[in-house]
């Protein structure tokens, strides 16, 4: 009767030892939050997920309010490790282009007589760039401007230009904020297209 | 020249907009193409080895190009030479006419699209061009390569028989360009089959 008890006691003893060791090992692992194991991730777990939530929510609102359309998603699809700043670079190109075009349009409107053909051509370029980055509202306002050009409606063009300038400024500010948020999560996370 | 194990296909992209050039370059590179971008039709022709206004053929054929171009993708609306003008010049050139040409445009105008296809464009993309459009390019490249090999064979054969194709084998002056555009009409049923006697691609 004593032999079996000893045997099973020994088993229990070694079993417990093993379990304790396992617990220590797991505790050691979990002390390092998963997020720190990613490169370029200095922020603690809590802030990172808040940031992530902010980014997703901001992007959703940009889409819901019609500032951006599907083409913007297409741009994000094209961003990867080999081209980690692609979207920001393309957007920067857009704002450079479009600022110049706005100035040219403004100048052309002040010329007498107005050259509606040229105005239409400038708006067409603007519309094209806007469409390439998924700037939906901008694109639509350019279409309005072009329609006024077709009708040789100077007043219409002037009003439309003011709208274009406002849309332009708003979009610029919103995208700057968006990219700032993205920059905070680090390049590696940004390059992974997980913001859908 | 790279040894051809798996050399990527080389696409020449033409667009006057820097933004769109950046975009098309990224699209093409992501789809494993080698890319050269230029900002005008005239620069494209320069790159392809055509100089000046006349489209008279060079003495040698396509390998006078320093780097082979497997496909040309061009915007339609460009100042100076439009994409359509560029397409015409390419199709008028004996050395270049076999290179597939794709036209891009932000405007969905059926008559424009038809005109381009009739002039020999292989595909028409509406802008903004997407990644999914890129998969349509390779079939055109492969098809043109097949045609090229077929015509090379025909050309070798024709050296033995002398007088069969005096019409189409004639000097590729501007006269024959209309014949070519006819033979390229995608919608025309007669031309679905590769014309047996069309030798004008090789001079």
JSON list of C-alpha atoms in Angstrom, two decimals, chain A residues 70-71 74-75 78 80 82-83 86 89-90 93-94 97 124 129 131-133, chain B residues 16-20 22-23 26-27 30 77 106-107 127-132:
[
{"chain": "A", "resi": 70, "resn": "UNK", "atom": "CA", "xyz": [-12.40, 54.31, -53.79]},
{"chain": "A", "resi": 71, "resn": "UNK", "atom": "CA", "xyz": [-9.39, 55.55, -55.76]},
{"chain": "A", "resi": 74, "resn": "UNK", "atom": "CA", "xyz": [-6.37, 51.94, -54.62]},
{"chain": "A", "resi": 75, "resn": "UNK", "atom": "CA", "xyz": [-3.45, 54.22, -53.78]},
{"chain": "A", "resi": 78, "resn": "UNK", "atom": "CA", "xyz": [-0.03, 50.33, -54.01]},
{"chain": "A", "resi": 80, "resn": "UNK", "atom": "CA", "xyz": [4.30, 48.68, -49.53]},
{"chain": "A", "resi": 82, "resn": "UNK", "atom": "CA", "xyz": [9.38, 49.10, -51.44]},
{"chain": "A", "resi": 83, "resn": "UNK", "atom": "CA", "xyz": [7.34, 52.29, -51.66]},
{"chain": "A", "resi": 86, "resn": "UNK", "atom": "CA", "xyz": [3.69, 56.40, -51.89]},
{"chain": "A", "resi": 89, "resn": "UNK", "atom": "CA", "xyz": [4.03, 61.50, -52.11]},
{"chain": "A", "resi": 90, "resn": "UNK", "atom": "CA", "xyz": [1.22, 61.31, -54.62]},
{"chain": "A", "resi": 93, "resn": "UNK", "atom": "CA", "xyz": [2.11, 66.08, -55.93]},
{"chain": "A", "resi": 94, "resn": "UNK", "atom": "CA", "xyz": [-1.61, 66.71, -56.18]},
{"chain": "A", "resi": 97, "resn": "UNK", "atom": "CA", "xyz": [-0.23, 70.74, -59.03]},
{"chain": "A", "resi": 124, "resn": "UNK", "atom": "CA", "xyz": [-9.81, 69.54, -66.84]},
{"chain": "A", "resi": 129, "resn": "UNK", "atom": "CA", "xyz": [-5.37, 65.00, -60.83]},
{"chain": "A", "resi": 131, "resn": "UNK", "atom": "CA", "xyz": [-9.62, 61.90, -59.80]},
{"chain": "A", "resi": 132, "resn": "UNK", "atom": "CA", "xyz": [-6.22, 60.19, -59.68]},
{"chain": "A", "resi": 133, "resn": "UNK", "atom": "CA", "xyz": [-5.99, 60.56, -55.91]},
{"chain": "B", "resi": 16, "resn": "UNK", "atom": "CA", "xyz": [2.04, 64.85, -69.48]},
{"chain": "B", "resi": 17, "resn": "UNK", "atom": "CA", "xyz": [0.86, 64.80, -65.85]},
{"chain": "B", "resi": 18, "resn": "UNK", "atom": "CA", "xyz": [3.62, 64.09, -63.32]},
{"chain": "B", "resi": 19, "resn": "UNK", "atom": "CA", "xyz": [1.11, 62.73, -60.87]},
{"chain": "B", "resi": 20, "resn": "UNK", "atom": "CA", "xyz": [-0.32, 60.31, -63.41]},
{"chain": "B", "resi": 22, "resn": "UNK", "atom": "CA", "xyz": [4.00, 58.43, -60.91]},
{"chain": "B", "resi": 23, "resn": "UNK", "atom": "CA", "xyz": [0.81, 56.48, -60.57]},
{"chain": "B", "resi": 26, "resn": "UNK", "atom": "CA", "xyz": [3.80, 52.36, -59.57]},
{"chain": "B", "resi": 27, "resn": "UNK", "atom": "CA", "xyz": [0.97, 50.32, -61.08]},
{"chain": "B", "resi": 30, "resn": "UNK", "atom": "CA", "xyz": [3.78, 46.48, -58.81]},
{"chain": "B", "resi": 77, "resn": "UNK", "atom": "CA", "xyz": [-5.22, 64.17, -73.88]},
{"chain": "B", "resi": 106, "resn": "UNK", "atom": "CA", "xyz": [-10.30, 60.33, -68.21]},
{"chain": "B", "resi": 107, "resn": "UNK", "atom": "CA", "xyz": [-13.26, 60.75, -70.55]},
{"chain": "B", "resi": 127, "resn": "UNK", "atom": "CA", "xyz": [-8.65, 56.83, -65.84]},
{"chain": "B", "resi": 128, "resn": "UNK", "atom": "CA", "xyz": [-7.94, 56.49, -63.04]},
{"chain": "B", "resi": 129, "resn": "UNK", "atom": "CA", "xyz": [-6.23, 53.31, -64.08]},
{"chain": "B", "resi": 130, "resn": "UNK", "atom": "CA", "xyz": [-6.37, 50.54, -61.50]},
{"chain": "B", "resi": 131, "resn": "UNK", "atom": "CA", "xyz": [-4.23, 47.62, -60.52]},
{"chain": "B", "resi": 132, "resn": "UNK", "atom": "CA", "xyz": [-6.80, 45.25, -61.99]}
]
